[in-house]
Amino acid sequence: MKPIYAFEDADSKNRMLLGGKGAGLSEMTRMKLPVSPGFTITTEVCNKYYENKERLPKNLMVEVSKNISKIEKKTGKKWNSNTNPLLVSVRSGAAKSMPGMMDTILNLGLNDQTVIGLTKKTNNPRFAWDSYRRFIQLFGKVVFGVKDTKFNNVLKAAKKKQGTEDDSELDVDSLKHIVTKYKKICKNHTKRKFPTRPNEQLQLAIEAVFKSWMGERAVLYREKNKISKDIANGTAVNVQTMVFGNMGNDSATGVVFTRNETDGTNEISGDYLTNAQGEDVVAGARTGKDISKLRNEMPKSYDELRKACKKLETHFREVQDIEFTIEQGKFYLLQTRTAKMTAFAWCKTSVDFVKEKFVSKDKALARIPAEQLEELLHPIIDKKEVKKFKSLTKGINAAPGAANGIAVFDVKRAVAMSDANPKLKIILVRDETKPEDVPAFFPSKGILTSEGGKSSHAALVARSMGKPCVVGCSELKVDYERKKCVANGTTVREGESITIDGSSGNVFVGEVPTIKPKIPIEWPILLSWAQKVKRLGIRANADTPDDAKRARKYGAEGIGLCRTERMFNAADRQRTFVEMIMAEDVGKLKEKLETEENKFERKQLESKINLEERKRRKVLEKLGRLMKNDFAQILKAMEGYKVTIRLLDPPLHEFLPSSEKLRHMKPKKRKEFRQRVNELKEVNPMMGHRGVRLGITYPDIYETQIRAVFDATAKLVRKKINAKPQIMIPQVGSIEELNHIKSIYDNVKSDMEKKYKIKFKINFGTMLEVVRACLTSNELAKTAEFFSFGTNDLTQAVFSFSREDAESKFLEEYKKKEILETSPFQSIDESGVGDLMDIGISRGRKIKSDLEIGICGEHGGDPDSIKFCHTADISYVSASPYRIPVAIIAAAQAAISKK
Ligand code: PEP
Ligand code: MG
């Protein structure tokens, strides 16, 4: 194992070993670009350090010294010199970039001697002493863990004493005084003298960078961004000769993108600061100037920068994000990496790259981070404005897009406030949400919860509705009583503005401006390329006509799941649905009638049955009409494409008021509701009275739904609209269940054909979401004309995990303890759930070789799961309308990767 590579000697392809930064520096050195000399300590050393109980390997510092000597030769500078001292930066860098998560130390090598050397060399004592005080502060913070506030207090006092407000105006005497004080702070903290020998400083700095790999911030970042060991295993340490952007007005430092990272236009974008060090830019202490200004300010350097951008982009065939420094007119590159861009910019640059004959169409599709394309359909935070706003907290980015509005903590109040003023922008803030809170989702622009993970109720519902959502803000304390929430010492009361960014998890105080989404003009071009290569069909999970239209606009080829229960979520519809549930179950009354002998009692019962039946029929007819209209609009929006309509699935009690709401009801109504709630109560609702089991016990509900599908279809057929509905039954576990519902379907069909004199072709199929359904799919295939995997329920069943409980109680810990790498509710668990799916597919297709088999669980929009579906010979994936671009590109990428 070679522990250290000089930039010019390293194999720059080996990012796992060198980290992204090290690989980039070595590649740029090989390309003869202006990079100051340095070396990389490999990620293997980092792993050794941890294996060794956090001790550096024995000979490491000997090797480091040899490499420092090499730098001395190249630069002519000397380590620990009082005439021309060599100073270095010590930076972290893992295979996957983790911006701001690990530590960096600048100006290392300074002490009371070398600061004199630096003064002599630069003829600039102010610069030398300013560098020294910056070094002690950064070193003290990173290596010794001294709080920044201690240093800042000294700085503040010195400024006050000198009568200035600006750091850059501090004179040499003040800076010398600060250095003495800073050293004292460190000494008090560590109970030893501040280290003066550069070798010792360097050793401590290397150890600190390795330590930061396991720092809380970094561990959390890896967890949230799914950075597993095979993606990045440890950090490398880059030790590089310091170059200074703060050596006067002929010096500068900046960050640029080789193309505009927001809209993808082919021009350099970014900003820079004259006479500043990199950390001033990162810390946002000073506002940068637009890079175009550098052309006039330092034309020679600007030209070098432009050429370097072109050279690097051409070399890597990818947009680059570049850090540079100009030291007294001399241009240096500090870093290059693949740029992080908006989804919009990814689309534009992919199409441009092909036009410029830069990459092939396949490469252009493959380079897009599919997952990010969900952004295309949501408003995003205006990056230019965000700096002006205070951060409130950060949680888990559960549903993308940004939303601003007033905080409201109560479900009823959110609905009432929006009824009174429909233009009101509301952010619903809760500890967690439950099904009965869904009416408040409709008027809310976004959802924020202090608890829960990516599969919590709030996250799932918000995602399916396309509303931004941030969950799991553990620092956020919600106080329902006082109508306020508090995080990090800041209080937000009802009616005060907040902004949530569901793409990053950030929450801000105030209304951060957002940018409205628009379809990039390049999208249809990408879509046509993707359609040519992908095998998988792409359908949408859409429950409303608006969702259906949105999905079509982006290229959905049908609807794979229309959850009919979602049609009753809006507050007014929910009332009708509840009326239906409350209409007394006449089955029991009829049983009673059979045994009742008293004539008078019989009469009474008969008239009650009559009344209840009429009442129930009336509500069902009303629901039928509502559904017919919705179905007709959805089918019309999807003209020519299949629309899979799933009959009612959730248990009825989910629609009844919570005990909290019951408490606020009038006594008579409360009694009625309480009785029904008690009747419908279940021990384990997930495995209880739901799906096909409801259809068997309440056949009139399924019959009403089936009729509504036929009615809607007839309406469209008459208008010569090519409607292609299919009816799907949830939770089926046996052929007997399926056949039972099939006979209801057959009866309705024959009725309808007589009524409308139309020969309907409405396919009848089943979901595969119960383990037994997968195992007996050969039997189900005899009746079913199509299958669709409900991987949400199937995952629950295979793991015996209840999704909600798993997310809120133990999944995070499972991931932390590496028992599970990712949540199986996010990405298909290939070895368990995937295997069962393979069985379901092969047994079903033995009976009908061309059986259409889709997938409509959350996984249908997840790129890794889509890859699995491509290989498993699934016919199509169905994803939320907002994830259609993700699914299309991921399906194309799956096909390209198998070429
Ligand atoms: C599923 O179980 O995967 C599914 C799509 O059904 P739901 O999420 O509505 O239970
Ligand atoms: Mg299901």
PDB file of C-alpha atoms in Angstrom, residues 499-712:
ATOM      1  CA  THR A 499     -40.457  28.768   3.530  1.00  0.00           C
ATOM      2  CA  ILE A 500     -39.764  25.084   3.132  1.00  0.00           C
ATOM      3  CA  ASP A 501     -37.475  23.584   0.543  1.00  0.00           C
ATOM      4  CA  GLY A 502     -38.576  20.000   0.090  1.00  0.00           C
ATOM      5  CA  SER A 503     -35.655  19.348  -2.260  1.00  0.00           C
ATOM      6  CA  SER A 504     -32.967  20.084   0.338  1.00  0.00           C
ATOM      7  CA  GLY A 505     -34.850  19.855   3.637  1.00  0.00           C
ATOM      8  CA  ASN A 506     -34.079  23.484   4.524  1.00  0.00           C
ATOM      9  CA  VAL A 507     -36.623  25.606   6.374  1.00  0.00           C
ATOM     10  CA  PHE A 508     -36.354  29.404   6.420  1.00  0.00           C
ATOM     11  CA  VAL A 509     -37.980  32.217   8.326  1.00  0.00           C
ATOM     12  CA  GLY A 510     -39.878  34.539   5.971  1.00  0.00           C
ATOM     13  CA  GLU A 511     -41.001  34.226   2.368  1.00  0.00           C
ATOM     14  CA  VAL A 512     -38.042  33.216   0.237  1.00  0.00           C
ATOM     15  CA  PRO A 513     -38.940  33.939  -3.408  1.00  0.00           C
ATOM     16  CA  THR A 514     -39.400  30.843  -5.564  1.00  0.00           C
ATOM     17  CA  ILE A 515     -39.034  30.263  -9.283  1.00  0.00           C
ATOM     18  CA  LYS A 516     -42.000  28.757 -11.130  1.00  0.00           C
ATOM     19  CA  PRO A 517     -41.403  25.535 -13.039  1.00  0.00           C
ATOM     20  CA  LYS A 518     -41.547  25.487 -16.798  1.00  0.00           C
ATOM     21  CA  ILE A 519     -40.937  22.621 -19.181  1.00  0.00           C
ATOM     22  CA  PRO A 520     -37.499  23.035 -20.725  1.00  0.00           C
ATOM     23  CA  ILE A 521     -37.694  23.272 -24.500  1.00  0.00           C
ATOM     24  CA  GLU A 522     -35.179  20.443 -24.605  1.00  0.00           C
ATOM     25  CA  TRP A 523     -37.524  18.044 -22.793  1.00  0.00           C
ATOM     26  CA  PRO A 524     -39.422  16.788 -25.904  1.00  0.00           C
ATOM     27  CA  ILE A 525     -36.063  16.068 -27.564  1.00  0.00           C
ATOM     28  CA  LEU A 526     -34.819  14.072 -24.560  1.00  0.00           C
ATOM     29  CA  LEU A 527     -38.183  12.311 -24.383  1.00  0.00           C
ATOM     30  CA  SER A 528     -37.951  11.220 -28.007  1.00  0.00           C
ATOM     31  CA  TRP A 529     -34.424   9.849 -27.468  1.00  0.00           C
ATOM     32  CA  ALA A 530     -35.552   8.065 -24.300  1.00  0.00           C
ATOM     33  CA  GLN A 531     -38.596   6.578 -25.996  1.00  0.00           C
ATOM     34  CA  LYS A 532     -36.368   5.055 -28.644  1.00  0.00           C
ATOM     35  CA  VAL A 533     -34.126   3.223 -26.217  1.00  0.00           C
ATOM     36  CA  LYS A 534     -36.339   2.323 -23.268  1.00  0.00           C
ATOM     37  CA  ARG A 535     -38.292  -0.923 -23.085  1.00  0.00           C
ATOM     38  CA  LEU A 536     -40.436  -0.198 -20.036  1.00  0.00           C
ATOM     39  CA  GLY A 537     -43.753   1.584 -20.401  1.00  0.00           C
ATOM     40  CA  ILE A 538     -44.226   4.607 -18.141  1.00  0.00           C
ATOM     41  CA  ARG A 539     -47.573   5.269 -16.540  1.00  0.00           C
ATOM     42  CA  ALA A 540     -48.705   7.628 -13.818  1.00  0.00           C
ATOM     43  CA  ASN A 541     -50.320   7.140 -10.444  1.00  0.00           C
ATOM     44  CA  ALA A 542     -52.969   9.809 -10.894  1.00  0.00           C
ATOM     45  CA  ASP A 543     -56.245  10.313  -9.072  1.00  0.00           C
ATOM     46  CA  THR A 544     -57.470  13.587 -10.497  1.00  0.00           C
ATOM     47  CA  PRO A 545     -57.967  14.998 -14.000  1.00  0.00           C
ATOM     48  CA  ASP A 546     -55.288  17.642 -13.289  1.00  0.00           C
ATOM     49  CA  ASP A 547     -52.741  15.002 -12.355  1.00  0.00           C
ATOM     50  CA  ALA A 548     -53.613  13.052 -15.489  1.00  0.00           C
ATOM     51  CA  LYS A 549     -53.054  16.119 -17.686  1.00  0.00           C
ATOM     52  CA  ARG A 550     -49.771  16.931 -15.974  1.00  0.00           C
ATOM     53  CA  ALA A 551     -48.542  13.383 -16.450  1.00  0.00           C
ATOM     54  CA  ARG A 552     -49.465  13.365 -20.153  1.00  0.00           C
ATOM     55  CA  LYS A 553     -47.638  16.633 -20.707  1.00  0.00           C
ATOM     56  CA  TYR A 554     -44.397  14.991 -19.632  1.00  0.00           C
ATOM     57  CA  GLY A 555     -44.947  11.833 -21.632  1.00  0.00           C
ATOM     58  CA  ALA A 556     -46.828   9.364 -19.381  1.00  0.00           C
ATOM     59  CA  GLU A 557     -48.249   6.520 -21.456  1.00  0.00           C
ATOM     60  CA  GLY A 558     -51.348   5.880 -19.369  1.00  0.00           C
ATOM     61  CA  ILE A 559     -52.372   5.623 -15.741  1.00  0.00           C
ATOM     62  CA  GLY A 560     -51.128   2.636 -13.810  1.00  0.00           C
ATOM     63  CA  LEU A 561     -53.041   3.422 -10.646  1.00  0.00           C
ATOM     64  CA  CYS A 562     -56.016   5.633  -9.975  1.00  0.00           C
ATOM     65  CA  ARG A 563     -56.699   5.282  -6.256  1.00  0.00           C
ATOM     66  CA  THR A 564     -60.439   5.872  -6.104  1.00  0.00           C
ATOM     67  CA  GLU A 565     -60.436   6.573  -2.368  1.00  0.00           C
ATOM     68  CA  ARG A 566     -58.313   9.657  -3.006  1.00  0.00           C
ATOM     69  CA  MET A 567     -61.240  11.137  -4.901  1.00  0.00           C
ATOM     70  CA  PHE A 568     -62.965  11.527  -1.562  1.00  0.00           C
ATOM     71  CA  ASN A 569     -60.214  13.344   0.239  1.00  0.00           C
ATOM     72  CA  ALA A 570     -61.430  16.884  -0.484  1.00  0.00           C
ATOM     73  CA  ALA A 571     -63.405  18.183   2.505  1.00  0.00           C
ATOM     74  CA  ASP A 572     -66.829  18.374   0.746  1.00  0.00           C
ATOM     75  CA  ARG A 573     -66.492  14.907  -0.784  1.00  0.00           C
ATOM     76  CA  GLN A 574     -65.215  13.417   2.412  1.00  0.00           C
ATOM     77  CA  ARG A 575     -68.542  14.380   4.011  1.00  0.00           C
ATOM     78  CA  THR A 576     -70.538  12.388   1.427  1.00  0.00           C
ATOM     79  CA  PHE A 577     -68.282   9.419   1.827  1.00  0.00           C
ATOM     80  CA  VAL A 578     -68.697   9.498   5.581  1.00  0.00           C
ATOM     81  CA  GLU A 579     -72.468   9.651   5.091  1.00  0.00           C
ATOM     82  CA  MET A 580     -72.197   6.412   3.127  1.00  0.00           C
ATOM     83  CA  ILE A 581     -70.221   4.764   5.913  1.00  0.00           C
ATOM     84  CA  MET A 582     -72.678   6.043   8.500  1.00  0.00           C
ATOM     85  CA  ALA A 583     -75.713   4.735   6.619  1.00  0.00           C
ATOM     86  CA  GLU A 584     -76.614   1.728   8.738  1.00  0.00           C
ATOM     87  CA  ASP A 585     -75.588  -1.685   7.561  1.00  0.00           C
ATOM     88  CA  VAL A 586     -78.948  -3.281   6.626  1.00  0.00           C
ATOM     89  CA  GLY A 587     -77.412  -6.772   6.572  1.00  0.00           C
ATOM     90  CA  LYS A 588     -77.679  -7.008  10.337  1.00  0.00           C
ATOM     91  CA  LEU A 589     -81.246  -5.666  10.339  1.00  0.00           C
ATOM     92  CA  LYS A 590     -82.186  -8.263   7.750  1.00  0.00           C
ATOM     93  CA  GLU A 591     -80.757 -11.060   9.878  1.00  0.00           C
ATOM     94  CA  LYS A 592     -82.807  -9.799  12.785  1.00  0.00           C
ATOM     95  CA  LEU A 593     -85.930  -9.729  10.620  1.00  0.00           C
ATOM     96  CA  GLU A 594     -85.511 -13.382   9.742  1.00  0.00           C
ATOM     97  CA  THR A 595     -85.850 -14.448  13.371  1.00  0.00           C
ATOM     98  CA  GLU A 596     -88.323 -11.807  14.513  1.00  0.00           C
ATOM     99  CA  GLU A 597     -91.799 -13.246  15.120  1.00  0.00           C
ATOM    100  CA  ASN A 598     -93.635 -10.284  16.598  1.00  0.00           C
ATOM    101  CA  LYS A 599     -95.712  -8.746  13.815  1.00  0.00           C
ATOM    102  CA  PHE A 600     -95.407  -5.205  15.017  1.00  0.00           C
ATOM    103  CA  GLU A 601     -91.653  -5.502  15.478  1.00  0.00           C
ATOM    104  CA  ARG A 602     -91.357  -7.009  11.997  1.00  0.00           C
ATOM    105  CA  LYS A 603     -93.231  -4.058  10.490  1.00  0.00           C
ATOM    106  CA  GLN A 604     -90.978  -1.652  12.324  1.00  0.00           C
ATOM    107  CA  LEU A 605     -87.868  -3.476  11.123  1.00  0.00           C
ATOM    108  CA  GLU A 606     -89.072  -3.633   7.520  1.00  0.00           C
ATOM    109  CA  SER A 607     -89.696   0.075   7.359  1.00  0.00           C
ATOM    110  CA  LYS A 608     -86.309   0.803   8.979  1.00  0.00           C
ATOM    111  CA  ILE A 609     -84.588  -1.457   6.436  1.00  0.00           C
ATOM    112  CA  ASN A 610     -86.415   0.336   3.662  1.00  0.00           C
ATOM    113  CA  LEU A 611     -85.461   3.738   4.933  1.00  0.00           C
ATOM    114  CA  GLU A 612     -81.820   2.830   5.493  1.00  0.00           C
ATOM    115  CA  GLU A 613     -81.572   1.139   2.120  1.00  0.00           C
ATOM    116  CA  ARG A 614     -82.982   4.208   0.413  1.00  0.00           C
ATOM    117  CA  LYS A 615     -80.642   6.463   2.340  1.00  0.00           C
ATOM    118  CA  ARG A 616     -77.608   4.331   1.491  1.00  0.00           C
ATOM    119  CA  ARG A 617     -78.621   3.998  -2.158  1.00  0.00           C
ATOM    120  CA  LYS A 618     -78.999   7.740  -2.405  1.00  0.00           C
ATOM    121  CA  VAL A 619     -75.532   8.415  -1.032  1.00  0.00           C
ATOM    122  CA  LEU A 620     -74.023   5.725  -3.228  1.00  0.00           C
ATOM    123  CA  GLU A 621     -75.743   7.210  -6.273  1.00  0.00           C
ATOM    124  CA  LYS A 622     -74.299  10.578  -5.386  1.00  0.00           C
ATOM    125  CA  LEU A 623     -70.831   9.070  -5.023  1.00  0.00           C
ATOM    126  CA  GLY A 624     -71.359   7.196  -8.303  1.00  0.00           C
ATOM    127  CA  ARG A 625     -72.117  10.469 -10.096  1.00  0.00           C
ATOM    128  CA  LEU A 626     -69.036  12.140  -8.645  1.00  0.00           C
ATOM    129  CA  MET A 627     -66.865   9.232  -9.711  1.00  0.00           C
ATOM    130  CA  LYS A 628     -68.388   9.027 -13.178  1.00  0.00           C
ATOM    131  CA  ASN A 629     -67.489  12.657 -13.833  1.00  0.00           C
ATOM    132  CA  ASP A 630     -63.961  12.292 -12.534  1.00  0.00           C
ATOM    133  CA  PHE A 631     -63.384   9.055 -14.460  1.00  0.00           C
ATOM    134  CA  ALA A 632     -64.664  10.667 -17.649  1.00  0.00           C
ATOM    135  CA  GLN A 633     -62.287  13.596 -17.297  1.00  0.00           C
ATOM    136  CA  ILE A 634     -59.308  11.398 -16.445  1.00  0.00           C
ATOM    137  CA  LEU A 635     -60.044   9.025 -19.328  1.00  0.00           C
ATOM    138  CA  LYS A 636     -60.367  11.979 -21.676  1.00  0.00           C
ATOM    139  CA  ALA A 637     -57.051  13.451 -20.552  1.00  0.00           C
ATOM    140  CA  MET A 638     -55.479  10.039 -21.229  1.00  0.00           C
ATOM    141  CA  GLU A 639     -57.263   9.423 -24.515  1.00  0.00           C
ATOM    142  CA  GLY A 640     -55.830   6.415 -26.309  1.00  0.00           C
ATOM    143  CA  TYR A 641     -53.939   5.237 -23.231  1.00  0.00           C
ATOM    144  CA  LYS A 642     -54.904   2.696 -20.587  1.00  0.00           C
ATOM    145  CA  VAL A 643     -56.257   4.007 -17.300  1.00  0.00           C
ATOM    146  CA  THR A 644     -56.179   1.512 -14.432  1.00  0.00           C
ATOM    147  CA  ILE A 645     -58.902   2.298 -11.931  1.00  0.00           C
ATOM    148  CA  ARG A 646     -58.512   0.575  -8.598  1.00  0.00           C
ATOM    149  CA  LEU A 647     -61.598  -0.076  -6.514  1.00  0.00           C
ATOM    150  CA  LEU A 648     -61.757   1.078  -2.900  1.00  0.00           C
ATOM    151  CA  ASP A 649     -58.841  -0.133  -0.780  1.00  0.00           C
ATOM    152  CA  PRO A 650     -58.437   1.418   2.707  1.00  0.00           C
ATOM    153  CA  PRO A 651     -60.462   0.291   5.701  1.00  0.00           C
ATOM    154  CA  LEU A 652     -63.583   2.395   6.199  1.00  0.00           C
ATOM    155  CA  HIS A 653     -62.639   3.602   9.670  1.00  0.00           C
ATOM    156  CA  GLU A 654     -59.812   5.606   8.138  1.00  0.00           C
ATOM    157  CA  PHE A 655     -62.462   8.017   6.886  1.00  0.00           C
ATOM    158  CA  LEU A 656     -64.221   8.482  10.224  1.00  0.00           C
ATOM    159  CA  PRO A 657     -63.352  11.344  12.591  1.00  0.00           C
ATOM    160  CA  SER A 658     -60.546  10.939  15.101  1.00  0.00           C
ATOM    161  CA  SER A 659     -61.301  10.795  18.826  1.00  0.00           C
ATOM    162  CA  GLU A 660     -60.055  14.400  19.040  1.00  0.00           C
ATOM    163  CA  LYS A 661     -62.664  15.475  16.494  1.00  0.00           C
ATOM    164  CA  LEU A 662     -65.359  13.354  18.147  1.00  0.00           C
ATOM    165  CA  ARG A 663     -64.833  15.295  21.348  1.00  0.00           C
ATOM    166  CA  HIS A 664     -65.894  18.480  19.622  1.00  0.00           C
ATOM    167  CA  MET A 665     -69.152  17.049  18.187  1.00  0.00           C
ATOM    168  CA  LYS A 666     -72.669  17.626  19.475  1.00  0.00           C
ATOM    169  CA  PRO A 667     -73.656  14.796  21.904  1.00  0.00           C
ATOM    170  CA  LYS A 668     -76.215  13.052  19.665  1.00  0.00           C
ATOM    171  CA  LYS A 669     -73.966  13.046  16.638  1.00  0.00           C
ATOM    172  CA  ARG A 670     -71.028  12.070  18.783  1.00  0.00           C
ATOM    173  CA  LYS A 671     -72.894   9.011  20.081  1.00  0.00           C
ATOM    174  CA  GLU A 672     -73.796   7.898  16.556  1.00  0.00           C
ATOM    175  CA  PHE A 673     -70.258   8.325  15.297  1.00  0.00           C
ATOM    176  CA  ARG A 674     -68.691   6.720  18.319  1.00  0.00           C
ATOM    177  CA  GLN A 675     -70.848   3.644  17.838  1.00  0.00           C
ATOM    178  CA  ARG A 676     -69.808   3.333  14.191  1.00  0.00           C
ATOM    179  CA  VAL A 677     -66.156   3.970  15.027  1.00  0.00           C
ATOM    180  CA  ASN A 678     -66.338   1.167  17.600  1.00  0.00           C
ATOM    181  CA  GLU A 679     -68.022  -1.174  15.124  1.00  0.00           C
ATOM    182  CA  LEU A 680     -65.352  -0.588  12.531  1.00  0.00           C
ATOM    183  CA  LYS A 681     -62.373  -0.608  14.918  1.00  0.00           C
ATOM    184  CA  GLU A 682     -59.694  -3.163  14.009  1.00  0.00           C
ATOM    185  CA  VAL A 683     -56.769  -4.686  15.841  1.00  0.00           C
ATOM    186  CA  ASN A 684     -54.508  -4.707  12.810  1.00  0.00           C
ATOM    187  CA  PRO A 685     -55.997  -2.563  10.054  1.00  0.00           C
ATOM    188  CA  MET A 686     -53.113  -3.196   7.672  1.00  0.00           C
ATOM    189  CA  MET A 687     -54.198  -6.841   7.505  1.00  0.00           C
ATOM    190  CA  GLY A 688     -57.803  -6.162   8.255  1.00  0.00           C
ATOM    191  CA  HIS A 689     -61.032  -5.208   6.580  1.00  0.00           C
ATOM    192  CA  ARG A 690     -59.756  -3.563   3.418  1.00  0.00           C
ATOM    193  CA  GLY A 691     -59.388  -4.033  -0.333  1.00  0.00           C
ATOM    194  CA  VAL A 692     -61.221  -6.949  -1.885  1.00  0.00           C
ATOM    195  CA  ARG A 693     -62.488  -7.907   1.583  1.00  0.00           C
ATOM    196  CA  LEU A 694     -64.517  -4.692   1.607  1.00  0.00           C
ATOM    197  CA  GLY A 695     -65.830  -5.492  -1.859  1.00  0.00           C
ATOM    198  CA  ILE A 696     -67.044  -8.863  -0.679  1.00  0.00           C
ATOM    199  CA  THR A 697     -68.727  -7.582   2.479  1.00  0.00           C
ATOM    200  CA  TYR A 698     -70.058  -4.333   0.980  1.00  0.00           C
ATOM    201  CA  PRO A 699     -70.743  -5.388  -2.617  1.00  0.00           C
ATOM    202  CA  ASP A 700     -72.808  -2.277  -3.285  1.00  0.00           C
ATOM    203  CA  ILE A 701     -69.679  -0.096  -2.942  1.00  0.00           C
ATOM    204  CA  TYR A 702     -67.715  -2.023  -5.575  1.00  0.00           C
ATOM    205  CA  GLU A 703     -70.796  -2.316  -7.772  1.00  0.00           C
ATOM    206  CA  THR A 704     -71.258   1.478  -7.653  1.00  0.00           C
ATOM    207  CA  GLN A 705     -67.644   1.995  -8.613  1.00  0.00           C
ATOM    208  CA  ILE A 706     -67.757  -0.488 -11.486  1.00  0.00           C
ATOM    209  CA  ARG A 707     -70.961   1.104 -12.786  1.00  0.00           C
ATOM    210  CA  ALA A 708     -69.347   4.540 -12.660  1.00  0.00           C
ATOM    211  CA  VAL A 709     -66.466   3.281 -14.828  1.00  0.00           C
ATOM    212  CA  PHE A 710     -68.904   1.893 -17.410  1.00  0.00           C
ATOM    213  CA  ASP A 711     -71.053   5.040 -17.328  1.00  0.00           C
ATOM    214  CA  ALA A 712     -68.027   7.280 -17.856  1.00  0.00           C
TER     215      ALA A 712
END
